[in-house]
PDB file of C-alpha atoms in Angstrom:
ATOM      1  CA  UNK F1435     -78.770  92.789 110.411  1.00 46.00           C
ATOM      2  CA  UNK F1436     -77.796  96.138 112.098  1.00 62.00           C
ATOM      3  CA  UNK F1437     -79.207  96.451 115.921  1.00 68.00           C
ATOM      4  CA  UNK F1438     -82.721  97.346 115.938  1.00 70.00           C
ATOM      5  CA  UNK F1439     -84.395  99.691 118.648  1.00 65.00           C
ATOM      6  CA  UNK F1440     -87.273 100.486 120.615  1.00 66.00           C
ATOM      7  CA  UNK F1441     -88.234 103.092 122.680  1.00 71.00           C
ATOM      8  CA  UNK F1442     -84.448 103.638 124.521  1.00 75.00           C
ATOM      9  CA  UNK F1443     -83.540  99.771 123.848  1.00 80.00           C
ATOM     10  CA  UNK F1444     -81.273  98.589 121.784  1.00 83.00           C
ATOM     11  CA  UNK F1445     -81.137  95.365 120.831  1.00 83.00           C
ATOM     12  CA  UNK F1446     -80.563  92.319 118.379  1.00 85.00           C
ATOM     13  CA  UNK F1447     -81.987  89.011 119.494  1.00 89.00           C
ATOM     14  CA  UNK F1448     -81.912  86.670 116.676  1.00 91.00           C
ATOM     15  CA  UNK F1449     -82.929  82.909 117.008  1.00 93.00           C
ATOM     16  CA  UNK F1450     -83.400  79.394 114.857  1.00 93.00           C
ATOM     17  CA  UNK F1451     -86.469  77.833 115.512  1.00 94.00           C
ATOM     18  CA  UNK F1452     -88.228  74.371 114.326  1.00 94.00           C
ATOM     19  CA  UNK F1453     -91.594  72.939 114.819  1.00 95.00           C
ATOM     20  CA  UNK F1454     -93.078  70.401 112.680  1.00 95.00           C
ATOM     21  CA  UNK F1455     -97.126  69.319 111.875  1.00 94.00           C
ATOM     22  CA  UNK F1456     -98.906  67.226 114.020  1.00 91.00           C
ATOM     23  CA  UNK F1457     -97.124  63.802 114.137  1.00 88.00           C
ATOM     24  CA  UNK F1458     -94.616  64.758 111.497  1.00 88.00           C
ATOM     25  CA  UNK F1459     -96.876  64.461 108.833  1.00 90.00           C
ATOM     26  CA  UNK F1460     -95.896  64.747 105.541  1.00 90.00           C
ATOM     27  CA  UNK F1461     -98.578  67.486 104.245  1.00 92.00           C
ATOM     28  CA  UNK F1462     -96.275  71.069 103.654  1.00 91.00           C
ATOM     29  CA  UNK F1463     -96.145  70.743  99.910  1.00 89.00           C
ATOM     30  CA  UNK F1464     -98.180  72.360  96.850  1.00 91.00           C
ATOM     31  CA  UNK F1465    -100.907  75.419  98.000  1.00 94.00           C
ATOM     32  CA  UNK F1466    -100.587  74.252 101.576  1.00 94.00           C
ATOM     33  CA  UNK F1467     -96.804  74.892 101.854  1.00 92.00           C
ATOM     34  CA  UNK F1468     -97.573  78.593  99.951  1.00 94.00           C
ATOM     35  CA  UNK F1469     -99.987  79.043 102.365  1.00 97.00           C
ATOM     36  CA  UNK F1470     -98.372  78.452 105.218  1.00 96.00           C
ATOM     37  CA  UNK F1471     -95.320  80.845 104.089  1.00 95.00           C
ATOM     38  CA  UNK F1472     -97.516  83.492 103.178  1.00 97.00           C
ATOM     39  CA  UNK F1473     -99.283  82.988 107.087  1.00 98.00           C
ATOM     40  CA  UNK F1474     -95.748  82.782 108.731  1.00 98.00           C
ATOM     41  CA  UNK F1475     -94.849  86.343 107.197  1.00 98.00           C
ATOM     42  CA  UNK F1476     -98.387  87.833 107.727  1.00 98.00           C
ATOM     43  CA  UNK F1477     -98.174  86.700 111.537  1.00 98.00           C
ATOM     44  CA  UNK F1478     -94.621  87.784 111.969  1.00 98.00           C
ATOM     45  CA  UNK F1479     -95.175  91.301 110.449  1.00 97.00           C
ATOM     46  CA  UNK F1480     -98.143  91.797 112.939  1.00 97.00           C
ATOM     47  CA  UNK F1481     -95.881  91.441 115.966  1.00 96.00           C
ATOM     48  CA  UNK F1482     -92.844  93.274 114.466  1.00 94.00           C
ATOM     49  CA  UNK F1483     -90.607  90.206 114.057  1.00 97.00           C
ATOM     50  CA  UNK F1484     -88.471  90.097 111.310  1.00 94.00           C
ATOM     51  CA  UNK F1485     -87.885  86.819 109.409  1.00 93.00           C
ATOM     52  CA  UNK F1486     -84.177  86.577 108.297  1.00 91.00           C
ATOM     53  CA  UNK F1487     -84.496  83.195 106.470  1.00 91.00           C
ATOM     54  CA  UNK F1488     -86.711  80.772 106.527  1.00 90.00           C
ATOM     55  CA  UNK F1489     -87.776  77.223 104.928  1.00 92.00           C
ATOM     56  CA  UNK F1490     -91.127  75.490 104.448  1.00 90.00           C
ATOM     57  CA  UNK F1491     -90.106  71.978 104.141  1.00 91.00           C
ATOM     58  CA  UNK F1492     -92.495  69.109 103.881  1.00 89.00           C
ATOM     59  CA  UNK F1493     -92.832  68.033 107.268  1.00 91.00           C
ATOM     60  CA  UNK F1494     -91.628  70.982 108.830  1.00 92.00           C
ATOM     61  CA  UNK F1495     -90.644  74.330 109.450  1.00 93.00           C
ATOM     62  CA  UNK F1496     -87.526  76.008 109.411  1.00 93.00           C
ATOM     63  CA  UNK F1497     -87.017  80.085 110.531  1.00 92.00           C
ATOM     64  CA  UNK F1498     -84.226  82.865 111.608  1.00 91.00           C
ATOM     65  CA  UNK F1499     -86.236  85.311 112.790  1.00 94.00           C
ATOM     66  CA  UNK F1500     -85.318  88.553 114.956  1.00 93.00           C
ATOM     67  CA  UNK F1501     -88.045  89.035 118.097  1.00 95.00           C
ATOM     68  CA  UNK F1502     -88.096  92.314 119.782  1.00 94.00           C
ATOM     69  CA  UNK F1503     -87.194  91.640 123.638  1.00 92.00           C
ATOM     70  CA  UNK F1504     -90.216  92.889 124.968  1.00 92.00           C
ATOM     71  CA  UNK F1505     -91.982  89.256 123.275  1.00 96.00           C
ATOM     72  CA  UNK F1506     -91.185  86.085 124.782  1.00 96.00           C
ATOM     73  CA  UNK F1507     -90.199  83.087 122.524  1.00 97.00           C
ATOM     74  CA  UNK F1508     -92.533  81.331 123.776  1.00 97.00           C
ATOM     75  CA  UNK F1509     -95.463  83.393 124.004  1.00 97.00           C
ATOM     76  CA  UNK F1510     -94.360  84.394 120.232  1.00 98.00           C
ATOM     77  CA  UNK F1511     -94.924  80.774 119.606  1.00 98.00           C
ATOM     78  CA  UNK F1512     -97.404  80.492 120.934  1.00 96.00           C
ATOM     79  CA  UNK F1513     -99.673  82.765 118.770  1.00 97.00           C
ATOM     80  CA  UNK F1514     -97.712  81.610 115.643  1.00 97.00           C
ATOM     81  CA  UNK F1515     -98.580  78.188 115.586  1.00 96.00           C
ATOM     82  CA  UNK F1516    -102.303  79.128 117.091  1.00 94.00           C
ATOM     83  CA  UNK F1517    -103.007  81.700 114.658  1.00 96.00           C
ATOM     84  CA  UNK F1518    -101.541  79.946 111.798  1.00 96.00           C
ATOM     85  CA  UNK F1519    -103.805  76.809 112.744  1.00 94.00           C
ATOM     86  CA  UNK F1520    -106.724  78.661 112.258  1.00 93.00           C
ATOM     87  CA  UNK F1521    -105.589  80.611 108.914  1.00 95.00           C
ATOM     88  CA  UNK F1522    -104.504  77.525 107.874  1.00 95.00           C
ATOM     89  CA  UNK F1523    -108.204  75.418 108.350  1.00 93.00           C
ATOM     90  CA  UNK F1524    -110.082  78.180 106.748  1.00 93.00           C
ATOM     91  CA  UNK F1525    -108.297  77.646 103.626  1.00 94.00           C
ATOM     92  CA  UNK F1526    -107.710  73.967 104.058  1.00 92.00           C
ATOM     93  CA  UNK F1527    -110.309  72.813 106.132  1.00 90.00           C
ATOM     94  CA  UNK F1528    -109.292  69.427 104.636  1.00 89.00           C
ATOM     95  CA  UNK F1529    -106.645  69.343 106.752  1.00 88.00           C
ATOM     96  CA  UNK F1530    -108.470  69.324 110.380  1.00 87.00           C
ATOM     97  CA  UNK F1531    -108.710  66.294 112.019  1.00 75.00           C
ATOM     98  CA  UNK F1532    -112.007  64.584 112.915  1.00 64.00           C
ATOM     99  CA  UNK F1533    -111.055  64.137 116.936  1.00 63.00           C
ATOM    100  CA  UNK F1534    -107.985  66.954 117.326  1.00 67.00           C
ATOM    101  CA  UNK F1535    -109.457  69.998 115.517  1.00 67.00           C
ATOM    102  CA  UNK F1536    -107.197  72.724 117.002  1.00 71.00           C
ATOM    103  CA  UNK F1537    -103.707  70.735 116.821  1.00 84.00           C
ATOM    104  CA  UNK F1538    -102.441  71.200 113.332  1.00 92.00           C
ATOM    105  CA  UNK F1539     -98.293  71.689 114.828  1.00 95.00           C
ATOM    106  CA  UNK F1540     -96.962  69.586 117.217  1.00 94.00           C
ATOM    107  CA  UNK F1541     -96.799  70.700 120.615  1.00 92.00           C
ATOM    108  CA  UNK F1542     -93.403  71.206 120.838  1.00 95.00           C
ATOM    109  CA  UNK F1543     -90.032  73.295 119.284  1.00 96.00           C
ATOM    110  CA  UNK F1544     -86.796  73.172 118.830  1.00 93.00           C
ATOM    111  CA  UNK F1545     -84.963  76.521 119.424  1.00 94.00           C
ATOM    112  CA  UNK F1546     -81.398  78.225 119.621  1.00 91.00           C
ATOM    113  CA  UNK F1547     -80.283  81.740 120.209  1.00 92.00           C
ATOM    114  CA  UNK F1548     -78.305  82.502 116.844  1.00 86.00           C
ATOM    115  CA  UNK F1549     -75.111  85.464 117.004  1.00 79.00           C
ATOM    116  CA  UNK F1550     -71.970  86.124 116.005  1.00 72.00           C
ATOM    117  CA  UNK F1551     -70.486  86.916 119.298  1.00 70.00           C
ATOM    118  CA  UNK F1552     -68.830  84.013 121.360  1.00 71.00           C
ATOM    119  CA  UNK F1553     -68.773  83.420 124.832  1.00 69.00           C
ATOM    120  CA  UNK F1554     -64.883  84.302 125.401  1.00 77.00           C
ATOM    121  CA  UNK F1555     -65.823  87.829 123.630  1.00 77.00           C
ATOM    122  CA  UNK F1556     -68.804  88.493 125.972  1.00 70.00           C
ATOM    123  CA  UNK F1557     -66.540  87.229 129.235  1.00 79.00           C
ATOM    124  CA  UNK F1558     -63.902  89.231 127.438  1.00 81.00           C
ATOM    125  CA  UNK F1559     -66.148  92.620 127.215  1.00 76.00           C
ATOM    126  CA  UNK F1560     -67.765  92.793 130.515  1.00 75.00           C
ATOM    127  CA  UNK F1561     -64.121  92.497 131.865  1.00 80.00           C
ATOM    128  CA  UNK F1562     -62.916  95.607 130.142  1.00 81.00           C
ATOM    129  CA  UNK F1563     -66.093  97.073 131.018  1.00 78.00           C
ATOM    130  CA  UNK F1564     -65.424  96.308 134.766  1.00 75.00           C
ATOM    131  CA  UNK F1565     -61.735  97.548 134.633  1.00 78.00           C
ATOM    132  CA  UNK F1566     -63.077 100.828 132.809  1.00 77.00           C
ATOM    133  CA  UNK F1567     -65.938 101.387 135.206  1.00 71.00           C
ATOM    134  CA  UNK F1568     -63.432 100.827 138.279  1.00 70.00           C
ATOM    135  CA  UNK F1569     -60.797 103.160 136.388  1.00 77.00           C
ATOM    136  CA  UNK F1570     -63.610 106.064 136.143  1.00 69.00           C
ATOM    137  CA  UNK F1571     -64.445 105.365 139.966  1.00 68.00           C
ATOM    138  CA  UNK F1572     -60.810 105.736 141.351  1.00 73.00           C
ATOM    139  CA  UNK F1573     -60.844 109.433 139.009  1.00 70.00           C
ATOM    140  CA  UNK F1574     -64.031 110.534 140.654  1.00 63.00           C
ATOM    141  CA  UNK F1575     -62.631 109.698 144.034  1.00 61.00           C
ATOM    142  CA  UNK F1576     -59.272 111.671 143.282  1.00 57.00           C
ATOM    143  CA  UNK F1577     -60.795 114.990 142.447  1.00 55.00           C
TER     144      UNK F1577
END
């Protein structure tokens, strides 16, 4: 995936997230596990974020996705799994709970920033940056 850009931002923030159902319960299989991909790529297209891979497994949820800066993780999460809940009850309304209607995923995730970049090269870069910045400033000083 090429850098993407808003407005006068450029910018490629890719990450791997996981969250599971409600007490890791075995229930992402058949029409619900269609369902719920179809949701996750609905949802995601509303907010601009791309999905790079992704994996519906049985008791949970696998995805690369690329979020525009100006979205938090978190508050991306956030309206996922919230919106997805409620998508997800009005065509399986099988699957709410008597006492805990509104927690279909678990309350937490896992996630990790995903590049191809290392640390040494990003040390490495804002080094050369700082020895070509200084350069320029001793040029403009000379004239």
């Amino acid at each position: 995936m090429d850098n993407k850009s808003i407005s006068h931002t450029r910018w490629k923030c890719q990450y791997h997230i996981v969250f599971i159902p409600q007490y890791r319960k075995k229930v992402l299989y058949g029409k619900v596990r269609e369902d719920v991909r179809e949701i996750l790529n609905t949802l995601c297209k509303y907010k601009n974020v791309e999905i790079i891979a992704g994996a519906v497994c049985v008791d949970h949820v696998h995805l690369s996705v690329a979020i525009p800066p100006k979205l938090s993780v978190s508050d991306f999460m956030g309206y996922l799994k919230g919106k997805s809940t409620l998508m997800l009850y009005d065509r399986h309304p099988e699957l709410q709970s008597k006492w805990d209607k509104a927690a279909f995923w678990a309350r937490g995730y896992y996630v990790e920033t995903i590049g191809n970049i290392t640390d040494e090269a990003v040390q490495k870069y804002i080094k050369e940056q700082a020895e070509e910045s200084r350069k320029e400033d001793s040029r403009s000083t000379a004239l």
